Tab-separated table of C-alpha atoms and ligand atoms in Angstrom:
chain	number	residue	atom	x	y	z
A	155	MET	CA	14.205	28.218	36.813
A	156	ASP	CA	15.689	31.620	37.607
A	157	GLN	CA	17.351	33.377	34.608
A	158	LYS	CA	20.529	33.878	36.671
A	159	ASP	CA	20.669	30.126	37.335
A	160	ILE	CA	20.520	29.484	33.593
A	161	GLU	CA	23.257	32.051	32.967
A	162	ASN	CA	25.431	30.263	35.510
A	163	LEU	CA	25.038	26.827	33.907
A	164	ARG	CA	28.401	26.062	32.365
A	165	GLN	CA	30.782	23.196	32.156
A	166	GLU	CA	34.577	23.111	32.130
A	167	TYR	CA	35.794	20.694	29.430
A	168	GLU	CA	38.983	18.770	30.035
A	169	ALA	CA	38.478	15.175	28.880
A	170	ALA	CA	40.699	15.214	25.791
A	171	SER	CA	42.352	17.228	23.025
A	172	LEU	CA	42.453	17.077	19.224
A	173	ASN	CA	45.443	17.928	17.053
A	174	GLU	CA	45.999	18.282	13.327
A	175	THR	CA	48.811	15.753	13.669
A	176	ASP	CA	46.598	13.135	15.394
A	177	VAL	CA	43.627	13.113	13.026
A	178	ASP	CA	43.233	10.760	10.079
A	179	ALA	CA	43.773	12.245	6.606
A	180	ASN	CA	40.310	10.902	5.698
A	181	PRO	CA	37.402	12.464	7.640
A	182	MET	CA	35.197	9.370	7.366
A	183	ARG	CA	37.930	7.278	8.995
A	184	GLN	CA	38.208	9.962	11.680
A	185	PHE	CA	34.410	9.791	12.110
A	186	ASP	CA	34.633	6.000	12.386
A	187	LYS	CA	37.262	6.372	15.128
A	188	TRP	CA	35.153	8.847	17.130
A	189	PHE	CA	31.956	6.861	16.551
A	190	ASN	CA	33.589	3.713	17.944
A	191	GLU	CA	34.857	5.686	20.906
A	192	ALA	CA	31.310	6.984	21.514
A	193	ILE	CA	30.002	3.410	21.485
A	194	ASN	CA	32.761	2.256	23.848
A	195	CYS	CA	31.973	5.195	26.169
A	196	LYS	CA	28.315	4.087	26.135
A	197	VAL	CA	27.061	7.456	24.852
A	198	HIS	CA	23.238	7.284	24.815
A	199	GLU	CA	22.087	6.867	21.173
A	200	PRO	CA	25.396	7.911	19.586
A	201	ASN	CA	23.737	7.612	16.153
A	202	ALA	CA	21.113	10.268	16.948
A	203	MET	CA	21.960	13.360	14.906
A	204	THR	CA	20.336	16.693	14.237
A	205	LEU	CA	19.499	17.031	10.557
A	206	ALA	CA	18.979	20.566	9.256
A	207	THR	CA	17.317	21.196	5.918
A	208	ALA	CA	15.875	24.347	4.386
A	209	THR	CA	13.191	25.392	1.952
A	210	HIS	CA	14.206	26.536	-1.539
A	211	ASP	CA	14.192	30.128	-0.245
A	212	GLY	CA	16.363	29.323	2.760
A	213	ARG	CA	13.939	28.906	5.689
A	214	PRO	CA	15.651	26.307	7.895
A	215	SER	CA	14.194	23.451	9.953
A	216	ALA	CA	15.940	20.846	12.099
A	217	ARG	CA	15.088	17.558	13.769
A	218	ILE	CA	16.777	14.423	15.096
A	219	VAL	CA	17.105	11.354	12.866
A	220	LEU	CA	19.123	8.176	13.337
A	221	LEU	CA	22.324	7.517	11.423
A	222	LYS	CA	21.914	4.088	9.821
A	223	GLY	CA	25.239	3.754	8.066
A	224	PHE	CA	28.287	5.667	6.884
A	225	SER	CA	31.025	5.112	4.340
A	226	ASP	CA	33.138	7.210	1.970
A	227	ASP	CA	29.812	7.988	0.228
A	228	GLY	CA	28.502	9.801	3.274
A	229	PHE	CA	25.979	9.527	6.097
A	230	LYS	CA	22.793	7.452	5.611
A	231	PHE	CA	19.403	7.867	7.262
A	232	TYR	CA	15.823	6.784	6.575
A	233	THR	CA	12.583	8.687	6.587
A	234	ASN	CA	9.357	9.503	4.782
A	235	TYR	CA	10.053	11.226	1.446
A	236	LEU	CA	6.767	13.165	1.774
A	237	SER	CA	7.591	14.492	5.248
A	238	ARG	CA	8.535	18.131	5.768
A	239	LYS	CA	12.233	17.276	5.528
A	240	GLY	CA	11.592	15.126	2.432
A	241	LYS	CA	9.777	17.970	0.679
A	242	GLU	CA	12.493	20.438	1.622
A	243	ILE	CA	15.257	18.125	0.366
A	244	SER	CA	13.438	17.665	-2.967
A	245	LYS	CA	13.546	21.449	-3.546
A	246	ASN	CA	16.876	22.175	-1.845
A	247	PRO	CA	19.326	19.262	-1.511
A	248	LEU	CA	21.722	21.128	0.798
A	249	GLY	CA	21.700	19.843	4.364
A	250	SER	CA	23.697	19.637	7.530
A	251	LEU	CA	24.098	17.218	10.434
A	252	VAL	CA	25.213	17.707	14.031
A	253	PHE	CA	26.235	15.008	16.499
A	254	PHE	CA	26.588	16.029	20.154
A	255	TRP	CA	28.237	13.533	22.466
A	256	GLY	CA	28.151	15.502	25.712
A	257	ASP	CA	29.766	12.859	27.884
A	258	MET	CA	32.797	12.987	25.605
A	259	GLU	CA	32.736	16.780	25.247
A	260	ARG	CA	32.513	16.309	21.484
A	261	GLN	CA	30.514	17.738	18.597
A	262	ILE	CA	30.703	16.829	14.909
A	263	ARG	CA	29.244	19.102	12.223
A	264	VAL	CA	28.705	17.920	8.662
A	265	GLU	CA	27.542	19.859	5.591
A	266	GLY	CA	26.825	18.606	2.107
A	267	THR	CA	24.317	17.520	-0.485
A	268	ILE	CA	21.523	15.034	0.202
A	269	GLU	CA	20.468	12.376	-2.319
A	270	LYS	CA	17.964	9.539	-2.196
A	271	LEU	CA	19.468	6.078	-1.716
A	272	ASP	CA	18.911	3.435	-4.336
A	273	LYS	CA	15.403	1.911	-4.002
A	274	ASN	CA	16.741	-1.635	-3.582
A	275	TYR	CA	18.939	-0.481	-0.717
A	276	SER	CA	15.941	1.121	1.044
A	277	GLU	CA	13.849	-1.982	0.354
A	278	LYS	CA	16.417	-4.218	2.021
A	279	TYR	CA	16.696	-1.998	5.082
A	280	PHE	CA	12.898	-1.601	5.368
A	281	HIS	CA	12.413	-5.362	5.601
A	282	SER	CA	15.213	-5.714	8.156
A	283	ARG	CA	13.215	-3.563	10.618
A	284	PRO	CA	10.824	-5.094	13.176
A	285	LYS	CA	7.437	-5.759	11.561
A	286	ALA	CA	5.701	-3.267	13.885
A	287	SER	CA	8.079	-0.518	12.708
A	288	GLN	CA	7.383	-1.406	9.072
A	289	ILE	CA	3.633	-1.143	9.733
A	290	GLY	CA	4.159	2.073	11.691
A	291	ALA	CA	5.949	3.625	8.715
A	292	ALA	CA	3.100	2.587	6.421
A	293	ALA	CA	0.427	3.864	8.841
A	294	SER	CA	1.895	7.302	9.489
A	295	PRO	CA	1.633	10.159	6.961
A	296	GLN	CA	4.667	11.773	8.582
A	297	SER	CA	4.472	15.553	9.127
A	298	GLN	CA	0.843	15.817	8.003
A	299	GLU	CA	-1.893	17.094	10.327
A	300	ILE	CA	-4.072	14.220	11.535
A	301	ASP	CA	-7.443	14.119	13.266
A	302	SER	CA	-6.407	12.236	16.402
A	303	ARG	CA	-4.084	9.639	17.941
A	304	GLU	CA	-7.025	7.199	17.728
A	305	ALA	CA	-7.172	7.574	13.929
A	306	LEU	CA	-3.491	6.657	13.736
A	307	GLU	CA	-3.917	3.641	16.015
A	308	GLN	CA	-6.959	2.565	14.005
A	309	LYS	CA	-4.886	2.677	10.784
A	310	MET	CA	-2.124	0.684	12.503
A	311	ALA	CA	-4.634	-1.965	13.634
A	312	GLU	CA	-6.082	-2.242	10.098
A	313	LEU	CA	-2.652	-2.737	8.571
A	314	GLU	CA	-1.648	-5.266	11.259
A	315	LEU	CA	-4.675	-7.302	10.235
A	316	GLU	CA	-4.025	-6.854	6.521
A	317	TYR	CA	-0.410	-8.006	6.786
A	318	ALA	CA	-0.843	-10.577	9.566
A	319	ASP	CA	0.375	-13.396	7.310
A	320	SER	CA	2.313	-11.531	4.684
A	321	GLU	CA	5.232	-9.186	4.187
A	322	VAL	CA	4.564	-5.472	4.575
A	323	PRO	CA	5.383	-3.820	1.230
A	324	LYS	CA	7.727	-0.851	1.551
A	325	PRO	CA	5.659	2.271	0.908
A	326	SER	CA	6.917	4.073	-2.228
A	327	TYR	CA	7.279	7.262	-0.174
A	328	TRP	CA	9.568	5.715	2.457
A	329	GLY	CA	13.318	5.278	2.049
A	330	GLY	CA	16.830	6.393	2.671
A	331	TYR	CA	19.009	9.367	1.942
A	332	VAL	CA	22.744	9.851	1.932
A	333	LEU	CA	24.290	13.170	2.881
A	334	ARG	CA	27.489	13.506	0.859
A	335	PRO	CA	29.798	15.721	2.912
A	336	ARG	CA	31.940	18.595	1.675
A	337	TYR	CA	32.661	19.923	5.167
A	338	ILE	CA	33.191	17.968	8.401
A	339	GLU	CA	34.210	19.589	11.680
A	340	PHE	CA	35.406	17.713	14.754
A	341	TRP	CA	35.029	19.737	17.967
A	342	GLN	CA	36.661	18.764	21.220
A	343	GLY	CA	35.852	20.790	24.329
A	344	ARG	CA	38.916	22.253	26.123
A	345	ARG	CA	39.595	24.351	29.185
A	346	SER	CA	38.656	28.069	29.341
A	347	ARG	CA	36.668	27.874	26.094
A	348	LEU	CA	39.852	27.269	24.053
A	349	HIS	CA	38.243	24.313	22.300
A	350	ASP	CA	39.835	22.380	19.436
A	351	ARG	CA	38.096	22.647	16.048
A	352	ILE	CA	39.586	20.577	13.251
A	353	VAL	CA	37.851	20.964	9.882
A	354	TYR	CA	38.025	18.906	6.698
A	355	LYS	CA	37.043	20.771	3.529
A	356	LYS	CA	36.658	18.970	0.241
A	357	THR	CA	38.836	20.710	-2.326
A	358	ASP	CA	37.807	18.625	-5.353
A	359	ASN	CA	36.036	15.309	-5.905
A	360	LYS	CA	38.231	13.290	-3.586
A	361	ASN	CA	40.796	15.384	-1.715
A	362	TRP	CA	40.359	16.975	1.693
A	363	LYS	CA	42.152	19.945	3.197
A	364	ILE	CA	42.524	20.015	6.986
A	365	VAL	CA	42.413	23.349	8.824
A	366	ARG	CA	41.991	24.531	12.419
A	367	LEU	CA	39.343	27.099	13.351
A	368	ALA	CA	39.331	29.436	16.316
A	369	PRO	CA	36.880	28.328	18.980
B	130	LIG	C1	16.024	9.910	18.958
B	130	LIG	C2	15.162	10.194	17.758
B	130	LIG	C3	15.357	9.462	16.597
B	130	LIG	C4	14.589	9.707	15.456
B	130	LIG	N1	14.873	9.035	14.304
B	130	LIG	C5	14.180	9.325	13.179
B	130	LIG	C6	14.548	8.719	11.940
B	130	LIG	O1	15.529	7.958	11.827
B	130	LIG	N2	13.797	9.031	10.853
B	130	LIG	C7	12.738	9.893	10.913
B	130	LIG	O2	12.102	10.111	9.887
B	130	LIG	N3	12.393	10.501	12.056
B	130	LIG	C8	13.088	10.239	13.191
B	130	LIG	N4	12.766	10.874	14.369
B	130	LIG	C9	11.619	11.821	14.375
B	130	LIG	C10	12.058	13.176	13.791
B	130	LIG	O3	12.791	13.914	14.760
B	130	LIG	C11	10.872	14.041	13.279
B	130	LIG	O4	9.912	14.185	14.295
B	130	LIG	C12	10.213	13.427	12.046
B	130	LIG	O5	11.159	12.856	11.164
B	130	LIG	C13	9.410	14.488	11.300
B	130	LIG	O6	10.258	15.539	10.891
B	130	LIG	P1	9.849	16.585	9.721
B	130	LIG	O7	8.414	16.930	9.954
B	130	LIG	O8	10.772	17.752	9.901
B	130	LIG	O9	10.063	15.884	8.404
B	130	LIG	C14	13.545	10.678	15.507
B	130	LIG	C15	13.349	11.414	16.686
B	130	LIG	C16	14.153	11.178	17.785
B	130	LIG	C17	13.939	12.038	19.013
């Protein structure tokens, strides 16, 4: 594609607006409202979110993971604790999430501290997944260099045989995390780049302050 064509790619946003007076005092209830609206608008994979982590000395990395639950505690997702993200979180628990729901002209940014979920909680979720996904999680040393796709498929086939008639045990290195937010920003696209940005900042252990940022 021509560079000029890329420069000229832009969208005028006019679907909705967001006001300090409209939003819920609690950001997780506001997230719930927007999440339900995303589902009703049939946004493709509304629970796909970019998760950014960083090494202990601040080198960032980002990838998509799936949101698998949220509550006043925070945002939950599942992964391999020995993956790149898992290793980074173990040394530096600060993380951030971004949701982009383009059809709704919305973005949500979240920042906070990431903690492992209770093992029993992860266990329960692991066994609720389709058996093939459970075996896939056990077969894949996520983020490690591997010899070939064939080696991975071979491992999968071995485990399918091994657990043909029994439950797949949850690998000790697989489980959930919760990102406990201290900052949540709701972004609504508006005309002429004058977008709405409403931010919740945690002021102490339970109270949130709501402010508006310039777009
Ligand atoms: C739509 C989508 C959903 C994904 N969901 C997850 C997930 O829930 N958990 C996960 O570990 N990886 C998920 N992945 C794969 C990650 O993006 C990434 O490749 C993997 O977690 C390894 O990341 P890391 O090497 O930075 O740890 C998903 C990828 C996509 C595109």
